[in-house]
């Protein structure tokens, strides 16, 4: 099975900050990598597919990059509504999620 | 409206059986795979398995193979997740989600999610 490891597990930041979350796959997954945002008591919401394709309706401050084993999700200027937990997911072989990164207000 | 509507919260005792549901509407239910995802209290997302309602082809995560059964009834656009004997460790929120791709080439993602079904197993 392909393992996905996110770092950090939690992160404190302020409104306006630039934030980067990293996701590493245990083997190469090309760009078969998605990012989701989950707010408390809500279902996850797809932000980015295929490593860098921003979904319709997702603010342009979100961006994704990477290929192979190393990927990043960047939020260019944090907004209050961005404080949530973020998950990466590989779809190269089945559908493994990373353990999540909780983004908290500093 | 395109949506997945999940059945309501359940409270069960260890050893009991349970079947929860996920009904799709607003799109061709039989043409898209439906996944089940577990989220234990305060924990992350775990993919459990996936079913193609058109022919009930089903795949399981090794972690959940033999622990749950995924099924579907395409005539009523509904997918199911069931347990024959619940354990306290099955206490979790369970989400169904539609697998989708707009680019082909295997670039799948879960674009449509149900609101989740909370299952509580306690004696």
Tab-separated table of C-alpha atoms in Angstrom:
chain	number	residue	atom	x	y	z
A	1	UNK	CA	0.000	0.000	0.000
A	2	UNK	CA	1.078	3.550	-0.673
A	3	UNK	CA	1.514	5.581	2.505
A	4	UNK	CA	0.962	9.328	2.584
A	5	UNK	CA	2.714	11.467	5.188
A	6	UNK	CA	1.775	15.091	5.770
A	7	UNK	CA	3.804	17.677	7.596
A	8	UNK	CA	3.341	19.402	9.839
A	9	UNK	CA	0.523	17.656	11.696
A	10	UNK	CA	-0.572	21.010	13.062
A	11	UNK	CA	0.285	24.585	12.303
A	12	UNK	CA	-0.485	27.913	13.939
A	13	UNK	CA	-0.642	30.935	11.685
A	14	UNK	CA	-2.157	34.398	11.447
A	15	UNK	CA	-4.554	35.960	8.983
A	16	UNK	CA	-2.524	37.165	6.019
A	17	UNK	CA	0.273	34.644	6.452
A	18	UNK	CA	1.559	32.461	3.642
A	19	UNK	CA	1.298	28.791	4.610
A	20	UNK	CA	2.699	25.647	3.029
A	21	UNK	CA	1.667	22.085	3.848
A	22	UNK	CA	3.701	19.168	2.574
A	23	UNK	CA	2.593	15.687	1.572
A	24	UNK	CA	5.029	12.865	0.811
A	25	UNK	CA	4.158	9.553	-0.818
A	26	UNK	CA	5.961	6.319	0.012
A	27	UNK	CA	6.479	5.710	-3.712
A	28	UNK	CA	6.095	7.726	-6.875
A	29	UNK	CA	2.498	8.622	-7.669
A	30	UNK	CA	3.112	10.969	-10.611
A	31	UNK	CA	0.528	13.743	-10.075
A	32	UNK	CA	-2.292	11.511	-8.804
A	33	UNK	CA	-2.702	13.704	-5.743
A	34	UNK	CA	-5.694	15.590	-4.402
A	35	UNK	CA	-6.132	18.070	-1.550
A	36	UNK	CA	-9.227	18.418	0.609
A	37	UNK	CA	-10.291	20.894	3.274
A	38	UNK	CA	-12.422	19.783	6.208
A	39	UNK	CA	-14.063	22.072	8.724
A	40	UNK	CA	-15.396	20.811	12.065
A	41	UNK	CA	-18.501	18.650	11.765
A	42	UNK	CA	-18.501	18.997	7.979
A	43	UNK	CA	-17.703	16.654	5.137
A	44	UNK	CA	-14.401	17.184	3.324
A	45	UNK	CA	-14.371	19.553	0.381
A	46	UNK	CA	-12.165	19.070	-2.674
A	47	UNK	CA	-9.744	21.940	-3.274
A	48	UNK	CA	-7.198	20.657	-5.783
A	49	UNK	CA	-6.991	17.622	-8.044
A	50	UNK	CA	-4.146	16.187	-10.104
A	51	UNK	CA	-1.656	17.945	-7.815
A	52	UNK	CA	-2.279	21.439	-9.159
A	53	UNK	CA	-5.759	21.805	-10.718
A	54	UNK	CA	-7.812	24.230	-8.689
A	55	UNK	CA	-11.438	23.220	-8.438
A	56	UNK	CA	-14.173	25.563	-9.544
A	57	UNK	CA	-15.160	27.986	-6.823
A	58	UNK	CA	-11.968	27.529	-4.803
A	59	UNK	CA	-10.192	30.839	-4.148
A	60	UNK	CA	-7.035	31.473	-6.124
A	61	UNK	CA	-5.028	31.927	-2.921
A	62	UNK	CA	-4.912	28.111	-2.825
A	63	UNK	CA	-2.366	26.404	-5.040
A	64	UNK	CA	-0.827	22.973	-5.325
A	65	UNK	CA	2.398	21.698	-6.791
A	66	UNK	CA	4.621	18.659	-6.979
A	67	UNK	CA	4.995	15.321	-8.704
A	68	UNK	CA	6.501	11.952	-7.948
A	69	UNK	CA	6.669	11.704	-4.163
A	70	UNK	CA	6.665	15.291	-2.890
A	71	UNK	CA	3.746	17.687	-3.003
A	72	UNK	CA	2.770	20.994	-1.460
A	73	UNK	CA	-0.411	22.910	-0.773
A	74	UNK	CA	0.121	26.641	-0.415
A	75	UNK	CA	-2.273	29.263	0.857
A	76	UNK	CA	-0.858	32.607	-0.214
A	77	UNK	CA	-2.675	34.845	2.282
A	78	UNK	CA	-4.641	33.141	5.017
A	79	UNK	CA	-8.226	34.192	5.509
A	80	UNK	CA	-10.318	33.499	8.618
A	81	UNK	CA	-12.357	30.853	6.773
A	82	UNK	CA	-9.197	28.884	5.898
A	83	UNK	CA	-8.628	27.626	9.431
A	84	UNK	CA	-9.470	23.966	9.022
A	85	UNK	CA	-7.866	20.565	8.568
A	86	UNK	CA	-6.283	19.696	5.226
A	87	UNK	CA	-5.803	16.233	3.779
A	88	UNK	CA	-3.886	14.975	0.805
A	89	UNK	CA	-5.064	11.855	-1.045
A	90	UNK	CA	-3.295	9.688	-3.576
A	91	UNK	CA	-5.286	7.981	-6.325
A	92	UNK	CA	-2.398	6.251	-8.098
A	93	UNK	CA	-3.248	2.977	-6.366
A	94	UNK	CA	-6.499	2.919	-4.419
A	95	UNK	CA	-7.257	6.110	-2.461
A	96	UNK	CA	-5.061	6.628	0.604
A	97	UNK	CA	-5.335	9.837	2.620
A	98	UNK	CA	-2.607	11.573	4.558
A	99	UNK	CA	-3.108	11.916	8.306
A	100	UNK	CA	-4.169	15.543	8.032
A	101	UNK	CA	-2.765	18.968	8.919
A	102	UNK	CA	-4.739	21.085	11.353
A	103	UNK	CA	-4.360	24.781	10.648
A	104	UNK	CA	-5.105	26.876	13.695
A	105	UNK	CA	-5.256	30.572	14.416
A	106	UNK	CA	-2.194	31.987	16.156
B	1	UNK	CA	-29.707	19.133	-7.117
B	2	UNK	CA	-26.764	16.762	-7.302
B	3	UNK	CA	-26.370	15.225	-3.870
B	4	UNK	CA	-25.676	12.189	-1.742
B	5	UNK	CA	-28.055	11.791	1.172
B	6	UNK	CA	-26.966	9.516	3.981
B	7	UNK	CA	-29.099	7.778	6.563
B	8	UNK	CA	-29.357	9.100	10.095
B	9	UNK	CA	-27.215	8.574	13.149
B	10	UNK	CA	-27.238	5.148	14.773
B	11	UNK	CA	-26.619	3.974	18.329
B	12	UNK	CA	-25.931	0.259	18.625
B	13	UNK	CA	-24.589	-2.273	21.090
B	14	UNK	CA	-21.513	-4.421	20.481
B	15	UNK	CA	-22.379	-7.512	18.513
B	16	UNK	CA	-25.353	-5.968	16.747
B	17	UNK	CA	-25.633	-5.677	12.986
B	18	UNK	CA	-26.085	-2.462	11.046
B	19	UNK	CA	-26.605	-1.260	7.499
B	20	UNK	CA	-26.305	2.422	6.626
B	21	UNK	CA	-27.204	3.982	3.310
B	22	UNK	CA	-26.206	6.632	0.817
B	23	UNK	CA	-28.743	7.720	-1.796
B	24	UNK	CA	-27.658	9.617	-4.873
B	25	UNK	CA	-29.793	12.052	-6.806
B	26	UNK	CA	-29.459	14.606	-9.572
B	27	UNK	CA	-27.021	12.541	-11.619
B	28	UNK	CA	-26.699	9.099	-13.199
B	29	UNK	CA	-25.993	7.070	-10.056
B	30	UNK	CA	-25.106	3.899	-11.923
B	31	UNK	CA	-22.241	5.508	-13.837
B	32	UNK	CA	-20.055	6.670	-10.951
B	33	UNK	CA	-18.188	4.744	-8.291
B	34	UNK	CA	-19.241	5.434	-4.690
B	35	UNK	CA	-16.620	5.276	-1.934
B	36	UNK	CA	-17.000	4.901	1.808
B	37	UNK	CA	-14.677	6.818	4.144
B	38	UNK	CA	-14.324	6.389	7.899
B	39	UNK	CA	-13.426	9.130	10.334
B	40	UNK	CA	-12.954	8.015	13.915
B	41	UNK	CA	-13.474	10.638	16.639
B	42	UNK	CA	-10.776	13.290	16.387
B	43	UNK	CA	-8.922	11.353	13.702
B	44	UNK	CA	-8.276	11.505	9.970
B	45	UNK	CA	-9.934	10.118	6.884
B	46	UNK	CA	-9.614	6.437	5.960
B	47	UNK	CA	-10.745	4.993	2.662
B	48	UNK	CA	-12.734	1.809	3.308
B	49	UNK	CA	-13.857	0.647	-0.096
B	50	UNK	CA	-15.626	1.549	-3.291
B	51	UNK	CA	-18.463	0.181	-5.406
B	52	UNK	CA	-19.646	0.682	-8.958
B	53	UNK	CA	-23.450	0.670	-8.721
B	54	UNK	CA	-23.833	-0.255	-12.375
B	55	UNK	CA	-22.614	-3.802	-11.803
B	56	UNK	CA	-21.796	-3.854	-8.044
B	57	UNK	CA	-18.085	-4.342	-8.716
B	58	UNK	CA	-16.555	-3.692	-5.278
B	59	UNK	CA	-13.032	-3.093	-4.021
B	60	UNK	CA	-11.969	-2.964	-0.385
B	61	UNK	CA	-9.071	-1.420	1.456
B	62	UNK	CA	-7.014	-4.243	2.981
B	63	UNK	CA	-7.667	-2.659	6.371
B	64	UNK	CA	-11.417	-3.156	5.997
B	65	UNK	CA	-11.639	-6.340	3.914
B	66	UNK	CA	-13.733	-8.851	5.826
B	67	UNK	CA	-14.788	-6.268	8.409
B	68	UNK	CA	-17.583	-4.609	6.427
B	69	UNK	CA	-19.690	-5.264	3.348
B	70	UNK	CA	-20.368	-2.671	0.683
B	71	UNK	CA	-23.337	-3.121	-1.619
B	72	UNK	CA	-25.632	-1.140	-3.883
B	73	UNK	CA	-29.157	-1.214	-5.265
B	74	UNK	CA	-29.069	0.658	-8.528
B	75	UNK	CA	-32.851	0.543	-8.860
B	76	UNK	CA	-33.124	3.002	-5.974
B	77	UNK	CA	-29.763	4.763	-6.488
B	78	UNK	CA	-28.505	3.706	-3.088
B	79	UNK	CA	-25.221	2.361	-1.775
B	80	UNK	CA	-24.847	0.597	1.552
B	81	UNK	CA	-22.245	-0.108	4.185
B	82	UNK	CA	-22.963	-2.900	6.609
B	83	UNK	CA	-21.559	-4.688	9.613
B	84	UNK	CA	-22.577	-8.119	10.848
B	85	UNK	CA	-21.195	-7.695	14.357
B	86	UNK	CA	-20.299	-4.206	15.539
B	87	UNK	CA	-17.445	-3.435	17.903
B	88	UNK	CA	-16.880	-0.366	20.048
B	89	UNK	CA	-13.994	0.495	17.742
B	90	UNK	CA	-16.484	0.933	14.865
B	91	UNK	CA	-17.659	4.151	16.521
B	92	UNK	CA	-17.030	6.789	13.879
B	93	UNK	CA	-18.487	9.094	11.271
B	94	UNK	CA	-18.927	7.358	7.939
B	95	UNK	CA	-19.028	9.332	4.709
B	96	UNK	CA	-19.970	8.253	1.231
B	97	UNK	CA	-18.426	10.095	-1.691
B	98	UNK	CA	-18.666	10.009	-5.470
B	99	UNK	CA	-15.552	9.259	-7.486
B	100	UNK	CA	-15.221	11.585	-10.435
B	101	UNK	CA	-12.805	12.683	-13.092
B	102	UNK	CA	-13.122	15.448	-15.638
B	103	UNK	CA	-9.817	14.765	-17.322
B	104	UNK	CA	-9.697	11.023	-17.760
B	105	UNK	CA	-6.323	9.281	-17.562
B	106	UNK	CA	-7.182	8.024	-14.089
B	107	UNK	CA	-7.121	11.397	-12.357
B	108	UNK	CA	-9.878	10.503	-9.934
B	109	UNK	CA	-11.103	12.504	-6.999
B	110	UNK	CA	-14.028	12.507	-4.583
B	111	UNK	CA	-16.072	15.472	-5.697
B	112	UNK	CA	-19.425	14.929	-4.000
B	113	UNK	CA	-19.791	13.912	-0.371
B	114	UNK	CA	-22.676	12.974	1.866
B	115	UNK	CA	-23.027	14.720	5.213
B	116	UNK	CA	-21.968	11.593	7.037
B	117	UNK	CA	-23.613	9.018	9.283
B	118	UNK	CA	-22.472	8.920	12.890
B	119	UNK	CA	-22.351	5.383	14.240
B	120	UNK	CA	-21.960	4.965	17.984
B	121	UNK	CA	-21.346	1.501	19.402
B	122	UNK	CA	-21.607	1.278	23.149
B	123	UNK	CA	-22.823	-1.174	25.723
